[in-house]
Short mmCIF file of C-alpha atoms and ligand atoms in Angstrom, two decimals:
data_model
loop_
_atom_site.label_atom_id
_atom_site.label_comp_id
_atom_site.label_asym_id
_atom_site.label_seq_id
_atom_site.Cartn_x
_atom_site.Cartn_y
_atom_site.Cartn_z
CA UNK A 1 113.29 97.05 138.01
CA UNK A 2 115.67 94.13 137.41
CA UNK A 3 116.62 93.72 133.76
CA UNK A 4 115.96 90.09 132.75
CA UNK A 5 118.43 90.59 129.92
CA UNK A 6 121.17 91.12 132.53
CA UNK A 7 124.55 91.22 130.87
CA UNK A 8 127.46 93.57 131.28
CA UNK A 9 128.76 96.36 129.14
CA UNK A 10 129.29 95.32 125.54
CA UNK A 11 132.54 96.48 123.90
CA UNK A 12 131.35 99.39 121.77
CA UNK A 13 134.06 99.73 119.08
CA UNK A 14 132.47 101.04 115.85
CA UNK A 15 129.06 100.70 117.46
CA UNK A 16 125.94 102.27 116.05
CA UNK A 17 123.86 104.47 118.29
CA UNK A 18 120.60 102.68 117.58
CA UNK A 19 119.64 99.49 115.81
CA UNK A 20 115.97 99.39 114.79
CA UNK A 21 114.52 95.95 114.08
CA UNK A 22 111.68 96.00 111.54
CA UNK A 23 110.75 98.55 108.87
CA UNK A 24 106.96 98.80 109.29
CA UNK A 25 105.34 102.08 110.41
CA UNK A 26 106.88 101.84 113.90
CA UNK A 27 110.42 101.08 112.71
CA UNK A 28 110.51 103.76 110.02
CA UNK A 29 109.04 106.37 112.37
CA UNK A 30 111.70 105.71 115.00
CA UNK A 31 114.50 105.61 112.41
CA UNK A 32 113.44 108.91 110.79
CA UNK A 33 113.21 110.79 114.10
CA UNK A 34 116.52 109.49 115.47
CA UNK A 35 118.49 109.84 112.23
CA UNK A 36 117.23 113.41 111.87
CA UNK A 37 118.77 114.20 115.25
CA UNK A 38 122.10 113.04 113.87
CA UNK A 39 122.26 109.64 115.59
CA UNK A 40 123.84 106.73 113.75
CA UNK A 41 120.88 104.45 113.06
CA UNK A 42 120.72 101.08 111.30
CA UNK A 43 117.32 99.62 110.43
CA UNK A 44 117.10 95.89 109.66
CA UNK A 45 114.04 94.67 107.74
CA UNK A 46 113.61 91.01 106.83
CA UNK A 47 111.50 91.64 103.70
CA UNK A 48 112.25 93.55 100.51
CA UNK A 49 109.82 96.44 100.02
CA UNK A 50 107.27 97.04 98.64
CA UNK A 51 105.56 94.10 100.35
CA UNK A 52 101.92 93.43 101.20
CA UNK A 53 100.76 94.16 104.76
CA UNK A 54 97.37 94.43 106.40
CA UNK A 55 96.30 97.60 108.28
CA UNK A 56 95.04 99.96 105.59
CA UNK A 57 92.84 102.48 107.39
CA UNK A 58 94.57 105.34 109.22
CA UNK A 59 93.17 107.49 112.05
CA UNK A 60 93.11 111.31 111.94
CA UNK A 61 94.77 111.75 115.34
CA UNK A 62 97.86 110.33 113.64
CA UNK A 63 97.93 113.26 111.17
CA UNK A 64 100.28 115.44 113.21
CA UNK A 65 102.95 112.76 113.18
CA UNK A 66 102.46 112.05 109.45
CA UNK A 67 103.14 115.75 108.88
CA UNK A 68 106.16 115.82 111.23
CA UNK A 69 107.66 112.89 109.37
CA UNK A 70 107.19 114.72 106.07
CA UNK A 71 104.92 112.09 104.53
CA UNK A 72 101.59 113.97 104.41
CA UNK A 73 102.31 115.69 101.07
CA UNK A 74 103.40 112.36 99.57
CA UNK A 75 100.03 110.90 100.52
CA UNK A 76 98.19 113.84 98.97
CA UNK A 77 100.30 113.76 95.79
CA UNK A 78 100.14 109.97 95.61
CA UNK A 79 96.35 110.05 95.28
CA UNK A 80 95.72 107.91 98.35
CA UNK A 81 92.01 107.75 99.22
CA UNK A 82 90.95 110.55 101.55
CA UNK A 83 89.09 109.19 104.59
CA UNK A 84 86.64 111.76 106.00
CA UNK A 85 84.93 109.42 108.44
CA UNK A 86 83.87 105.94 109.47
CA UNK A 87 80.50 104.20 109.06
CA UNK A 88 79.24 101.43 111.30
CA UNK A 89 76.36 99.31 110.01
CA UNK A 90 74.20 96.61 111.50
CA UNK A 91 74.70 93.72 109.06
CA UNK A 92 70.95 93.27 108.50
CA UNK A 93 70.67 96.85 107.23
CA UNK A 94 68.73 98.10 110.31
CA UNK A 95 70.93 100.79 111.78
CA UNK A 96 73.96 102.89 110.89
CA UNK A 97 76.25 105.35 112.68
CA UNK A 98 78.38 107.78 110.69
CA UNK A 99 81.42 109.33 112.38
CA UNK A 100 82.00 112.59 110.53
CA UNK A 101 85.53 113.61 111.52
CA UNK A 102 85.42 117.26 110.42
CA UNK A 103 82.13 117.91 112.23
CA UNK A 104 83.38 116.59 115.56
CA UNK A 105 87.17 116.81 115.46
CA UNK A 106 87.84 120.08 113.62
CA UNK A 107 90.08 120.96 110.68
CA UNK A 108 93.36 119.32 111.82
CA UNK A 109 91.71 115.94 112.35
CA UNK A 110 88.90 116.31 109.83
CA UNK A 111 90.23 113.69 107.42
CA UNK A 112 93.03 111.24 106.93
CA UNK A 113 93.88 108.45 104.45
CA UNK A 114 93.19 104.87 103.47
CA UNK A 115 96.50 103.38 102.32
CA UNK A 116 97.69 100.30 100.55
CA UNK A 117 100.38 99.35 102.99
CA UNK A 118 102.85 98.16 100.37
CA UNK A 119 103.14 101.79 99.16
CA UNK A 120 102.68 103.50 102.53
CA UNK A 121 105.34 101.44 104.31
CA UNK A 122 107.70 101.84 101.36
CA UNK A 123 107.28 105.63 101.44
CA UNK A 124 108.10 105.70 105.14
CA UNK A 125 111.08 103.38 104.75
CA UNK A 126 112.52 105.55 101.98
CA UNK A 127 112.09 108.59 104.25
CA UNK A 128 114.16 106.78 106.88
CA UNK A 129 116.96 106.34 104.34
CA UNK A 130 116.68 110.00 103.26
CA UNK A 131 116.89 111.09 106.90
CA UNK A 132 120.27 109.35 107.12
CA UNK A 133 119.43 105.93 108.56
CA UNK A 134 121.24 102.94 107.08
CA UNK A 135 118.38 100.72 105.83
CA UNK A 136 119.06 97.04 105.23
CA UNK A 137 116.21 95.20 103.55
CA UNK A 138 116.17 91.44 103.12
CA UNK A 139 117.91 91.17 106.49
CA UNK A 140 116.35 89.18 109.32
CA UNK A 141 117.55 90.18 112.77
CA UNK A 142 118.02 88.03 115.81
CA UNK A 143 118.90 89.30 119.28
CA UNK A 144 122.18 88.01 120.67
CA UNK A 145 122.60 90.11 123.80
CA UNK A 146 120.78 92.89 125.60
CA UNK A 147 123.27 94.36 128.05
CA UNK A 148 123.11 97.26 130.46
CA UNK A 149 125.52 99.26 128.28
CA UNK A 150 124.45 98.20 124.80
CA UNK A 151 123.06 95.46 122.58
CA UNK A 152 124.27 92.92 120.06
CA UNK A 153 122.21 91.67 117.13
CA UNK A 154 122.89 89.05 114.45
CA UNK A 155 121.66 90.04 111.01
CA UNK A 156 120.99 87.33 108.44
CA UNK A 157 121.22 89.06 105.07
CA UNK A 158 121.55 87.89 101.50
CA UNK A 159 125.34 87.70 101.85
CA UNK A 160 125.33 85.75 105.12
CA UNK A 161 125.31 86.57 108.83
CA UNK A 162 126.82 89.67 110.37
CA UNK A 163 126.88 90.96 113.96
CA UNK A 164 125.85 94.50 114.87
CA UNK A 165 126.49 96.35 118.08
CA UNK A 166 124.60 99.40 119.22
CA UNK A 167 123.93 101.47 122.31
CA UNK A 168 120.18 101.08 121.84
CA UNK A 169 117.72 98.64 120.33
CA UNK A 170 114.16 99.45 119.30
CA UNK A 171 112.10 96.35 118.56
CA UNK A 172 109.60 97.20 115.82
CA UNK A 173 109.23 93.69 114.42
CA UNK A 174 105.45 93.66 114.73
CA UNK A 175 103.79 90.53 115.98
CA UNK A 176 107.03 88.59 115.45
CA UNK A 177 107.93 90.32 118.75
CA UNK A 178 111.63 89.49 118.46
CA UNK A 179 112.72 90.81 121.87
CA UNK A 180 109.60 89.55 123.64
CA UNK A 181 110.34 86.03 122.38
CA UNK A 182 114.07 86.30 123.07
CA UNK A 183 113.46 87.31 126.69
CA UNK A 184 110.33 85.18 127.11
CA UNK A 185 108.48 88.28 128.32
CA UNK A 186 105.12 87.48 129.92
CA UNK A 187 102.05 88.80 128.13
CA UNK A 188 98.28 88.86 128.52
CA UNK A 189 95.46 88.27 126.02
CA UNK A 190 93.51 91.01 127.84
CA UNK A 191 90.50 88.73 128.03
CA UNK A 192 89.80 88.91 124.28
CA UNK A 193 88.80 85.82 122.27
CA UNK A 194 91.23 84.55 119.63
CA UNK A 195 90.06 85.67 116.22
CA UNK A 196 90.82 85.03 112.59
CA UNK A 197 90.64 87.46 109.68
CA UNK A 198 90.12 86.43 106.05
CA UNK A 199 90.40 89.16 103.44
CA UNK A 200 91.23 90.15 99.89
CA UNK A 201 91.22 93.12 97.53
CA UNK A 202 88.23 93.44 95.19
CA UNK A 203 87.04 95.53 92.25
CA UNK A 204 83.43 96.53 91.79
CA UNK A 205 82.50 96.77 95.49
CA UNK A 206 79.66 99.23 95.95
CA UNK A 207 81.03 102.27 97.81
CA UNK A 208 79.34 105.18 99.54
CA UNK A 209 78.33 107.99 97.26
CA UNK A 210 79.59 111.58 97.14
CA UNK A 211 81.64 113.10 99.95
CA UNK A 212 81.59 109.88 101.99
CA UNK A 213 83.06 107.59 99.34
CA UNK A 214 86.36 107.35 101.23
CA UNK A 215 84.84 106.27 104.56
CA UNK A 216 85.72 102.93 106.05
CA UNK A 217 82.55 100.87 106.52
CA UNK A 218 82.32 98.36 109.32
CA UNK A 219 79.46 95.90 109.06
CA UNK A 220 78.63 94.21 112.35
CA UNK A 221 77.23 90.70 112.14
CA UNK A 222 75.76 88.74 114.97
CA UNK A 223 79.10 87.05 115.63
CA UNK A 224 81.78 89.08 113.85
CA UNK A 225 82.28 91.96 111.45
CA UNK A 226 83.38 92.95 107.97
CA UNK A 227 85.59 95.87 107.01
CA UNK A 228 85.22 97.66 103.67
CA UNK A 229 88.12 100.01 102.95
CA UNK A 230 88.13 101.95 99.67
CA UNK A 231 91.68 102.16 98.29
CA UNK A 232 93.14 103.83 95.19
CA UNK A 233 92.43 102.82 91.60
CA UNK A 234 89.05 101.21 92.20
CA UNK A 235 90.40 98.61 94.64
CA UNK A 236 88.49 97.93 97.85
CA UNK A 237 89.82 95.89 100.73
CA UNK A 238 87.18 93.65 102.29
CA UNK A 239 87.79 91.40 105.28
CA UNK A 240 85.83 89.28 107.72
CA UNK A 241 86.88 88.99 111.38
CA UNK A 242 85.30 86.34 113.60
CA UNK A 243 86.29 84.35 116.65
CA UNK A 244 88.38 81.34 115.70
CA UNK A 245 85.71 79.10 117.26
CA UNK A 246 83.06 80.45 114.84
CA UNK A 247 85.21 79.60 111.84
CA UNK A 248 85.58 76.07 113.18
CA UNK A 249 81.83 75.74 113.85
CA UNK A 250 80.96 77.10 110.40
CA UNK A 251 83.19 74.49 108.74
CA UNK A 252 84.91 74.73 105.34
CA UNK A 253 87.73 76.97 104.18
CA UNK A 254 87.89 80.49 105.69
CA UNK A 255 87.10 82.00 102.26
CA UNK A 256 83.94 79.88 102.11
CA UNK A 257 82.95 81.21 105.53
CA UNK A 258 83.60 84.73 104.15
CA UNK A 259 81.35 84.08 101.15
CA UNK A 260 78.56 82.59 103.25
CA UNK A 261 78.73 85.47 105.73
CA UNK A 262 78.42 87.93 102.80
CA UNK A 263 75.37 86.12 101.50
CA UNK A 264 73.81 86.04 104.98
CA UNK A 265 74.03 89.83 105.46
CA UNK A 266 71.73 92.09 103.39
CA UNK A 267 74.22 94.97 103.76
CA UNK A 268 77.13 92.85 102.49
CA UNK A 269 75.05 91.30 99.68
CA UNK A 270 74.25 94.81 98.48
CA UNK A 271 77.90 95.91 98.65
CA UNK A 272 79.41 92.81 97.07
CA UNK A 273 76.85 92.16 94.32
CA UNK A 274 79.23 93.07 91.48
CA UNK A 275 82.52 92.46 93.32
CA UNK A 276 85.37 90.60 91.65
CA UNK A 277 88.39 89.47 93.60
CA UNK A 278 91.61 91.25 92.56
CA UNK A 279 94.14 89.61 94.89
CA UNK A 280 94.88 86.32 96.61
CA UNK A 281 92.99 85.51 99.78
CA UNK A 282 94.89 86.31 102.98
CA UNK A 283 94.31 84.75 106.37
CA UNK A 284 95.70 86.28 109.56
CA UNK A 285 95.25 85.14 113.09
CA UNK A 286 94.24 88.11 115.13
CA UNK A 287 95.25 87.61 118.75
CA UNK A 288 95.04 90.55 121.09
CA UNK A 289 98.03 90.61 123.45
CA UNK A 290 100.10 93.06 125.44
CA UNK A 291 103.45 92.44 127.07
CA UNK A 292 103.61 93.12 130.80
CA UNK A 293 106.88 94.92 130.22
CA UNK A 294 107.79 97.03 127.18
CA UNK A 295 111.19 98.58 127.97
CA UNK A 296 114.55 97.74 129.52
CA UNK A 297 117.78 99.63 130.16
CA UNK A 298 118.76 99.70 126.47
CA UNK A 299 115.71 98.39 124.61
CA UNK A 300 112.16 99.49 123.93
CA UNK A 301 109.29 97.63 122.28
CA UNK A 302 107.19 99.68 119.85
CA UNK A 303 103.90 99.05 118.05
CA UNK A 304 102.75 95.47 117.59
CA UNK A 305 106.01 94.20 119.08
CA UNK A 306 104.77 95.63 122.39
CA UNK A 307 101.14 94.66 121.97
CA UNK A 308 98.47 94.08 119.35
CA UNK A 309 94.90 95.22 119.89
CA UNK A 310 91.85 93.88 118.03
CA UNK A 311 91.68 95.88 114.75
CA UNK A 312 88.00 96.91 114.83
CA UNK A 313 88.86 100.60 115.35
CA UNK A 314 91.90 100.62 113.00
CA UNK A 315 94.16 101.61 115.88
CA UNK A 316 97.29 99.61 114.94
CA UNK A 317 99.26 102.05 112.80
CA UNK A 318 98.38 104.96 115.09
CA UNK A 319 99.63 103.09 118.17
CA UNK A 320 102.69 101.82 116.28
CA UNK A 321 103.81 105.25 115.08
CA UNK A 322 102.99 107.10 118.30
CA UNK A 323 104.78 104.57 120.52
CA UNK A 324 107.78 104.60 118.17
CA UNK A 325 107.94 108.40 118.28
CA UNK A 326 107.86 108.27 122.08
CA UNK A 327 110.57 105.58 122.13
CA UNK A 328 112.73 107.63 119.76
CA UNK A 329 112.45 110.69 122.02
CA UNK A 330 113.43 108.63 125.06
CA UNK A 331 116.36 106.91 123.35
CA UNK A 332 117.53 110.26 121.95
CA UNK A 333 117.47 111.86 125.39
CA UNK A 334 119.38 108.95 126.95
CA UNK A 335 121.95 108.98 124.13
CA UNK A 336 122.59 112.67 124.78
CA UNK A 337 123.07 111.99 128.47
CA UNK A 338 125.13 108.84 127.84
CA UNK A 339 122.96 106.56 129.98
CA UNK A 340 120.35 103.82 129.85
CA UNK A 341 116.67 104.08 130.66
CA UNK A 342 115.98 104.33 134.40
CA UNK A 343 113.47 101.98 136.04
CA UNK A 344 110.98 104.82 136.43
CA UNK A 345 111.34 105.83 132.76
CA UNK A 346 110.76 102.20 131.74
CA UNK A 347 107.64 102.06 133.92
CA UNK A 348 106.43 105.40 132.56
CA UNK A 349 106.83 104.26 128.93
CA UNK A 350 104.90 101.10 129.75
CA UNK A 351 102.14 103.02 131.54
CA UNK A 352 101.69 105.28 128.53
CA UNK A 353 101.54 102.29 126.18
CA UNK A 354 98.88 100.70 128.39
CA UNK A 355 96.90 103.96 128.47
CA UNK A 356 97.08 104.40 124.71
CA UNK A 357 95.93 100.86 123.93
CA UNK A 358 93.46 100.95 126.84
CA UNK A 359 91.62 103.90 125.28
CA UNK A 360 90.71 101.65 122.34
CA UNK A 361 90.20 98.47 124.34
CA UNK A 362 87.31 99.87 126.34
CA UNK A 363 85.41 100.79 123.19
CA UNK A 364 86.35 97.46 121.55
CA UNK A 365 84.84 95.47 124.44
CA UNK A 366 81.67 97.52 124.19
CA UNK A 367 81.53 96.97 120.40
CA UNK A 368 81.57 93.18 120.84
CA UNK A 369 78.84 93.29 123.47
CA UNK A 370 75.43 93.18 121.75
CA UNK A 371 73.82 95.63 124.19
CA UNK A 372 76.81 97.94 123.99
CA UNK A 373 76.60 97.88 120.21
CA UNK A 374 72.91 98.87 120.37
CA UNK A 375 73.94 102.01 122.26
CA UNK A 376 76.98 102.59 120.02
CA UNK A 377 75.03 102.57 116.78
CA UNK A 378 72.42 104.91 118.23
CA UNK A 379 74.94 107.27 119.82
CA UNK A 380 73.92 110.21 117.62
CA UNK A 381 70.45 110.27 119.18
CA UNK A 382 71.59 109.82 122.79
CA UNK A 383 72.34 113.01 124.73
CA UNK A 384 74.94 114.12 122.20
CA UNK A 385 77.12 111.12 123.07
CA UNK A 386 78.39 110.73 119.53
CA UNK A 387 81.37 112.94 120.36
CA UNK A 388 82.48 110.32 122.90
CA UNK A 389 82.51 107.69 120.18
CA UNK A 390 84.03 109.80 117.40
CA UNK A 391 87.04 110.71 119.54
CA UNK A 392 87.98 107.04 119.89
CA UNK A 393 87.12 106.26 116.25
CA UNK A 394 89.38 109.18 115.29
CA UNK A 395 92.21 107.81 117.44
CA UNK A 396 92.33 110.32 120.29
CA UNK A 397 94.03 108.56 123.18
CA UNK A 398 94.34 111.69 125.36
CA UNK A 399 90.77 113.06 125.41
CA UNK A 400 89.90 116.35 127.09
CA UNK A 401 87.73 116.37 130.24
CA UNK A 402 84.81 117.51 128.10
CA UNK A 403 85.08 114.28 126.12
CA UNK A 404 86.07 112.07 129.07
CA UNK A 405 82.86 112.66 131.02
CA UNK A 406 80.82 111.92 127.90
CA UNK A 407 82.74 108.68 127.48
CA UNK A 408 82.09 107.70 131.11
CA UNK A 409 78.38 108.38 130.61
CA UNK A 410 78.41 106.47 127.34
CA UNK A 411 80.00 103.38 128.93
CA UNK A 412 77.58 103.55 131.87
CA UNK A 413 74.62 103.58 129.45
CA UNK A 414 76.14 100.65 127.53
CA UNK A 415 76.29 98.64 130.78
CA UNK A 416 72.70 99.57 131.72
CA UNK A 417 71.24 98.84 128.28
CA UNK A 418 70.94 95.16 129.26
CA UNK A 419 68.18 96.13 131.73
CA UNK A 420 66.96 99.56 130.64
CA UNK A 421 66.16 100.22 126.98
CA UNK A 422 68.07 103.47 126.33
CA UNK A 423 68.49 102.54 122.66
CA UNK A 424 66.16 100.41 120.50
CA UNK A 425 66.91 96.69 120.51
CA UNK A 426 68.57 95.62 117.26
CA UNK A 427 66.76 92.96 115.22
CA UNK A 428 70.26 91.72 114.24
CA UNK A 429 70.62 90.04 117.59
CA UNK A 430 67.24 88.29 117.77
CA UNK A 431 67.01 84.52 117.37
CA UNK A 432 64.70 84.93 114.35
CA UNK A 433 67.25 87.12 112.54
CA UNK A 434 70.01 84.63 113.23
CA UNK A 435 67.89 81.80 111.83
CA UNK A 436 67.04 83.88 108.73
CA UNK A 437 70.72 84.67 108.09
CA UNK A 438 71.63 81.00 108.47
CA UNK A 439 68.87 79.98 106.03
CA UNK A 440 69.94 82.63 103.48
CA UNK A 441 73.53 81.48 103.72
C1 LIG B 501 93.06 91.73 110.29
C2 LIG B 501 93.79 92.99 110.65
C3 LIG B 501 93.31 94.22 110.21
C4 LIG B 501 93.97 95.40 110.57
N1 LIG B 501 93.48 96.61 110.13
C5 LIG B 501 94.10 97.75 110.52
C6 LIG B 501 93.64 99.02 110.05
O1 LIG B 501 92.68 99.13 109.29
N2 LIG B 501 94.31 100.13 110.47
C7 LIG B 501 95.40 100.05 111.30
O2 LIG B 501 95.95 101.09 111.67
N3 LIG B 501 95.86 98.86 111.72
C8 LIG B 501 95.26 97.72 111.35
N4 LIG B 501 95.77 96.52 111.74
C9 LIG B 501 96.95 96.52 112.61
C10 LIG B 501 98.23 96.83 111.82
O3 LIG B 501 98.40 95.84 110.83
C11 LIG B 501 99.43 96.82 112.77
O4 LIG B 501 99.06 97.31 114.03
C12 LIG B 501 100.59 97.67 112.24
O5 LIG B 501 101.04 97.19 111.01
C13 LIG B 501 101.74 97.66 113.27
O6 LIG B 501 102.88 98.29 112.76
P1 LIG B 501 104.33 97.83 113.27
O7 LIG B 501 105.30 98.71 112.59
O8 LIG B 501 104.32 97.73 114.74
O9 LIG B 501 104.48 96.32 112.75
P2 LIG B 501 104.44 95.78 111.26
O10 LIG B 501 103.68 96.67 110.38
O11 LIG B 501 103.99 94.36 111.37
O12 LIG B 501 105.95 95.82 110.79
C14 LIG B 501 106.90 94.95 111.32
C15 LIG B 501 108.03 94.79 110.31
O13 LIG B 501 109.07 94.05 110.94
C16 LIG B 501 109.60 93.12 110.01
N5 LIG B 501 110.20 92.04 110.79
C17 LIG B 501 109.58 91.10 111.53
N6 LIG B 501 110.48 90.30 112.12
C18 LIG B 501 111.70 90.76 111.76
C19 LIG B 501 113.02 90.35 112.06
N7 LIG B 501 113.28 89.33 112.87
N8 LIG B 501 114.04 91.04 111.50
C20 LIG B 501 113.81 92.10 110.68
N9 LIG B 501 112.57 92.51 110.36
C21 LIG B 501 111.53 91.86 110.90
C22 LIG B 501 108.39 92.70 109.20
O14 LIG B 501 108.78 92.19 107.94
C23 LIG B 501 107.62 94.01 109.09
O15 LIG B 501 107.94 94.72 107.92
C24 LIG B 501 95.14 95.34 111.38
C25 LIG B 501 95.63 94.10 111.79
C26 LIG B 501 94.97 92.93 111.44
C27 LIG B 501 95.52 91.61 111.90
#
């Protein structure tokens, strides 16, 4: 594969082995793993931590990596909310599916955490420093050259600009996609509508009772969905995601649309009755995209910098950390062998990224389809198909054959539901229910 970055060998005097751009979950994961192997790693992060970030619900199939990175105990000791499952509600209160992780996924993946990202990302970044990486916060990075023998980056820190040279570059700059923009890499929206999320932290949100208090709750509306994520110290994160076009049609400020959508949903009215806002409102555009290429001879894109997938199944941090771990292994191997990434290794990394994100995408498309959602929310009663759903909700991107065939059957039933009533029709999607919600709002 031709490298669009081109370029010759960069003079490598005093060069670092790896420069990691961005200190979110992807960047810190890569920096920890590479620094631990003894490589000279510099991580450049434009913000000073702790800083707010969205993406607060983790998936249990990410547990193994959290343990490898040495952060699991910190999460336990830090009192982060334990997440034993995920609940999906029809917004009118008629229908609910509970994904109980320990019942379906066993001990290792039976629970994980809800995290305020300011603390979680800071913990990981500190671990990168402890592992031996040089961490530079308050330093925005810009790519100068991606050559076949190394890379050059300009870092804009508090004391001015400085150039860095390294044998390898891992782009973990999230949706800023620094390398993608620098190279003008083509990307696809994967056929997903452009969406907007409006969210805030609240106190006094009604949570589940007992053992399920830590579950994430997703409340599906006719044209969008809410998340309810219970965090530490009585704080609950609540957000509304809808297509951009719906926000425009609804009119008013996004927070007004949020409030009206709450009022229009019996489930949300019940949850938010005594809620008081405890943070500013945040608004994030939520555009699914994936680059057509995610690696070159001396660079690899990780996490959101490679692609961002609709957040309905909380897949972002899992994909970010897993892709970064894979990139770190590849870069480490190439460093040992004193070479760049071959064309087939680049293609293989990309294929794996597509497969990982694709595992979620299929379920996401089904979730947004009204007939698919009717099957989804009734999965527990349908031929034991709940396992097919829980694996994806738990973040398993490499399911066993036993799960795969169930998933194929599940998707086939979702497609057929339009014509054959496998699952009861949901009142949520009838014209009368839509009119009622509009009148209540
Ligand atoms: C509405 C919404 C809800 C979501 N909910 C969830 C959820 O519940 N669970 C979940 O797992 N995921 C969720 N996500 C996705 C999640 O936020 C991301 O997938 C995840 O943060 C990706 O991690 P990352 O390390 O790739 O990027 P980021 O976390 O974005 O980190 C990138 C870092 O790079 C830094 N940076 C950027 N540009 C530069 C530069 N030029 N130089 C230096 N540093 C730079 C940034 O400051 C940032 O710290 C959600 C996303 C949205 C939009």
